[in-house]
mmCIF file of C-alpha atoms in Angstrom:
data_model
loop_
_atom_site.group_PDB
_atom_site.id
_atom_site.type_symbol
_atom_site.label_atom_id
_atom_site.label_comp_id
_atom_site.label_asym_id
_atom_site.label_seq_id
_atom_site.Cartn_x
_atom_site.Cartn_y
_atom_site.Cartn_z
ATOM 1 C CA UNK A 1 37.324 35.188 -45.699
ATOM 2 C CA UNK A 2 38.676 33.141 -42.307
ATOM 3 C CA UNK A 3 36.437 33.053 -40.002
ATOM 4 C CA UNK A 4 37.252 35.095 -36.765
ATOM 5 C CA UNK A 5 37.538 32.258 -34.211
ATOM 6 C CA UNK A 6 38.542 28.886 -34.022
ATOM 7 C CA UNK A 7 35.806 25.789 -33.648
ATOM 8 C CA UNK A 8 37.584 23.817 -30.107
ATOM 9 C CA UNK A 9 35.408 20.943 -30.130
ATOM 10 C CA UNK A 10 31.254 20.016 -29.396
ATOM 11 C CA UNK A 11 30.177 22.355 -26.335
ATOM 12 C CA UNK A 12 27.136 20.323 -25.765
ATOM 13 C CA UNK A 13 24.230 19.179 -27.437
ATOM 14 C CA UNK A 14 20.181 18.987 -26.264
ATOM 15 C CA UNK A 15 17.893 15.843 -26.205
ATOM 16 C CA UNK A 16 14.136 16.791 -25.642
ATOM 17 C CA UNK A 17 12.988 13.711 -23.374
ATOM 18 C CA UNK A 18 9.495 11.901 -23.100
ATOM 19 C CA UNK A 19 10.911 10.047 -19.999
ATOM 20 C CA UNK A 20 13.372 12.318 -18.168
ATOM 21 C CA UNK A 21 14.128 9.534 -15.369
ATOM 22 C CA UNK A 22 15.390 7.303 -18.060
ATOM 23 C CA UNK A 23 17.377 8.964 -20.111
ATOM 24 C CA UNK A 24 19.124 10.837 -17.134
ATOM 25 C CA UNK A 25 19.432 6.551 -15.962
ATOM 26 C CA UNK A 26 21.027 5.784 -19.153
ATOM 27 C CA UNK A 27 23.046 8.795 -19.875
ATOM 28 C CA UNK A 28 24.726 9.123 -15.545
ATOM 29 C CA UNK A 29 24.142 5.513 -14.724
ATOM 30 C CA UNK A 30 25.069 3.622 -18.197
ATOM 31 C CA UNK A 31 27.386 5.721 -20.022
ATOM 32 C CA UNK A 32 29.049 7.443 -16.884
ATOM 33 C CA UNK A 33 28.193 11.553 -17.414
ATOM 34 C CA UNK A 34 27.579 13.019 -14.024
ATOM 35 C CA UNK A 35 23.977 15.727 -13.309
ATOM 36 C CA UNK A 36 26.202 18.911 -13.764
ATOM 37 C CA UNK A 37 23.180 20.974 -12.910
ATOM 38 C CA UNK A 38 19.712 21.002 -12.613
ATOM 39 C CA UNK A 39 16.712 23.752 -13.355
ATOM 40 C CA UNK A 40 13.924 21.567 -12.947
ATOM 41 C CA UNK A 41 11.358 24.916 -13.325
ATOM 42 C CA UNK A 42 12.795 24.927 -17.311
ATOM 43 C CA UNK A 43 13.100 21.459 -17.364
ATOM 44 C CA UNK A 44 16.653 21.496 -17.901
ATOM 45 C CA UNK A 45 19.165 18.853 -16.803
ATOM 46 C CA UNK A 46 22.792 19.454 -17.811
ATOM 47 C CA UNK A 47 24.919 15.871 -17.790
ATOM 48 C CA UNK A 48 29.043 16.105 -17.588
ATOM 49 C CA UNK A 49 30.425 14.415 -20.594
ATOM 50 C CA UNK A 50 34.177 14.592 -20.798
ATOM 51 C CA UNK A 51 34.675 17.960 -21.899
ATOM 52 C CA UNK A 52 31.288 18.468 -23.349
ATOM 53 C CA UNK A 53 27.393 18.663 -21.918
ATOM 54 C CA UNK A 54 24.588 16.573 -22.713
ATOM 55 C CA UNK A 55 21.378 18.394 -21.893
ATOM 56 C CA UNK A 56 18.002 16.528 -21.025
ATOM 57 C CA UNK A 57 15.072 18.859 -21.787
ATOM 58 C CA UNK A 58 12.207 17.116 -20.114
ATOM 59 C CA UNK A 59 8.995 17.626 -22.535
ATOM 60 C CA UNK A 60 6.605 18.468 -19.714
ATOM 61 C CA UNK A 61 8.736 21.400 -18.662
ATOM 62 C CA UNK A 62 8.309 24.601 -19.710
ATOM 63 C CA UNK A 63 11.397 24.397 -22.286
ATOM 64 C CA UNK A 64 9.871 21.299 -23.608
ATOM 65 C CA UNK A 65 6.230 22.351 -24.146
ATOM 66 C CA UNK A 66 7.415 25.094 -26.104
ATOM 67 C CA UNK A 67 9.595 23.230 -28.447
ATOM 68 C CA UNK A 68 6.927 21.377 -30.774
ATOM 69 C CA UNK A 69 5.718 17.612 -31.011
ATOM 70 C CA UNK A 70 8.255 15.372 -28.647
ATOM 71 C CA UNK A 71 11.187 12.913 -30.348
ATOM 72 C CA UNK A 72 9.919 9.705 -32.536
ATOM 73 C CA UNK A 73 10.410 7.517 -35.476
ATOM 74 C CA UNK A 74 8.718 10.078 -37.405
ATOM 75 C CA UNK A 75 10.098 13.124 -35.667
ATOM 76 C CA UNK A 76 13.694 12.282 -34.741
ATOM 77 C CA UNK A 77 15.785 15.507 -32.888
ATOM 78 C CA UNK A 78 18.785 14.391 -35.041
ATOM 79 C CA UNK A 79 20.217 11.480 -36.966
ATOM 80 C CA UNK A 80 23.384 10.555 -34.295
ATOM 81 C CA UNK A 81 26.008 12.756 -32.554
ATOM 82 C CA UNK A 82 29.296 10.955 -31.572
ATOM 83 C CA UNK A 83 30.648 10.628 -27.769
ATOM 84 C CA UNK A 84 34.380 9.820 -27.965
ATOM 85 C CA UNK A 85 35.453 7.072 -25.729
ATOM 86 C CA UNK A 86 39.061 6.118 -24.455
ATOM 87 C CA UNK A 87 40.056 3.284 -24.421
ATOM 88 C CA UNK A 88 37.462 1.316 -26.539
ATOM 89 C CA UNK A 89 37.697 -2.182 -25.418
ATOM 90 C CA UNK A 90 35.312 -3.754 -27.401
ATOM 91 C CA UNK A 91 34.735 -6.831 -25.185
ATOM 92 C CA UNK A 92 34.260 -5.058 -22.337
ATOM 93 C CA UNK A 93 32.084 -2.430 -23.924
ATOM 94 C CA UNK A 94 30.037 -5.182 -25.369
ATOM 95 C CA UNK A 95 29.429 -7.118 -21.911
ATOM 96 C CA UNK A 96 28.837 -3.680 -19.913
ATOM 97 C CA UNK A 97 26.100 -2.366 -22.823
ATOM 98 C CA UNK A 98 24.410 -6.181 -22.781
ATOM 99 C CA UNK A 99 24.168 -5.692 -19.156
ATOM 100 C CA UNK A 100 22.271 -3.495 -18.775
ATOM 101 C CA UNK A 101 19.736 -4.555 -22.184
ATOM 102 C CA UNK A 102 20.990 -1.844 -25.185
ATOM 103 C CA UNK A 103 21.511 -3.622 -28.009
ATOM 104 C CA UNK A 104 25.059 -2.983 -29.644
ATOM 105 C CA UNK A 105 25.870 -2.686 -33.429
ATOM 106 C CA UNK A 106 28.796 -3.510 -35.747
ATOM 107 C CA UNK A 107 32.328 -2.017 -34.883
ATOM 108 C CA UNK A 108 33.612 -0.593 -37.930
ATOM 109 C CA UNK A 109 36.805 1.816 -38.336
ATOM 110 C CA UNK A 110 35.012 5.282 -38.918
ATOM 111 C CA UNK A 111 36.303 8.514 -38.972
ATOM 112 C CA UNK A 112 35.423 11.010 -36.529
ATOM 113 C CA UNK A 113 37.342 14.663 -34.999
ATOM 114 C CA UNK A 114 40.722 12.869 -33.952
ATOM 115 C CA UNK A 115 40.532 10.465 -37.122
ATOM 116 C CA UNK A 116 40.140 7.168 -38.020
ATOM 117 C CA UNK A 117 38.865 4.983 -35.080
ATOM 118 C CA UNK A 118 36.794 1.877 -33.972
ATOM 119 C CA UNK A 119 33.430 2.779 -33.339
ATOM 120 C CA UNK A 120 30.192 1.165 -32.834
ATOM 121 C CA UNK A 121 26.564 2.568 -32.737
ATOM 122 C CA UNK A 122 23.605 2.443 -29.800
ATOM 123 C CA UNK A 123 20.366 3.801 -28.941
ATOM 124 C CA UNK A 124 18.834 5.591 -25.469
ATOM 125 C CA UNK A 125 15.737 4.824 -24.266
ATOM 126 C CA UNK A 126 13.772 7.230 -26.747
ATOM 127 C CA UNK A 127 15.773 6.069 -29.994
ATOM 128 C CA UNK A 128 18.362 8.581 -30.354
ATOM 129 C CA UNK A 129 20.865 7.090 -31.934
ATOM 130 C CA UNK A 130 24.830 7.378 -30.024
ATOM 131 C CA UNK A 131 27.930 6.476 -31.604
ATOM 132 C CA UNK A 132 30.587 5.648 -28.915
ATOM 133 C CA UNK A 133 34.165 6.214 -30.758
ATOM 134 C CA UNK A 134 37.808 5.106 -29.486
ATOM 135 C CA UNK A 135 40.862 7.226 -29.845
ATOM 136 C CA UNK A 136 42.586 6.820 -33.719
ATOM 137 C CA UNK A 137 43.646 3.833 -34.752
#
């Protein structure tokens, strides 16, 4: 049986956050998503992303406390998610990530929603890892 809908894309996924100043730093001031909206009383902080939402939960907010043990190598929130990028100058996207200290791995033709692409991996301040993915090759 079809399912009654159609999937559009990612609406947004949630990072619980030891350090809330420095992921919102690296997420708004590194990668370019813009505070969408705030509820610090939850400890909620929704970042633009394109089309989609990243959301901060801060771990000493009242979302956060109830949520469990906080994000670490033995208690990651999720393997990777994927953060399509246009155009994906490699070069440049190199030098800007080096900047600014995140360490940058192999770029590798990997398939994602829109196909085949370049893409390369990095991690945010508390180890979640980010794949940043061009437009199909």
């Amino acid at each position: 049986m079809t399912a009654p809908f159609r999937i559009k894309g990612l609406d947004h996924v949630v990072l619980r956050a030891i350090d809330i100043s420095a992921m919102k730093r690296f997420y708004c001031d590194i990668l370019g998503c813009v505070l969408e909206r705030a509820q610090p009383d939850l400890g909620l902080y929704q970042l633009r992303a394109g089309q989609s939402l990243i959301d901060l939960v801060d771990m000493q907010g009242k979302l956060g406390r109830a949520g469990g043990r906080p994000p670490g190598i033995e208690g990651r929130n999720m393997d990777h998610f994927c953060i399509g990028i246009d155009p994906f100058q490699e070069c440049e996207l190199r030098a800007h990530l080096k900047a600014h200290g995140i360490a940058v791995g192999e770029v590798a033709d990997r398939y994602g929603a829109e196909g085949g692409g370049p893409s390369l991996y990095i991690k945010d301040p508390e180890d979640n890892v980010l794949e940043l993915k061009g437009p199909p090759s």
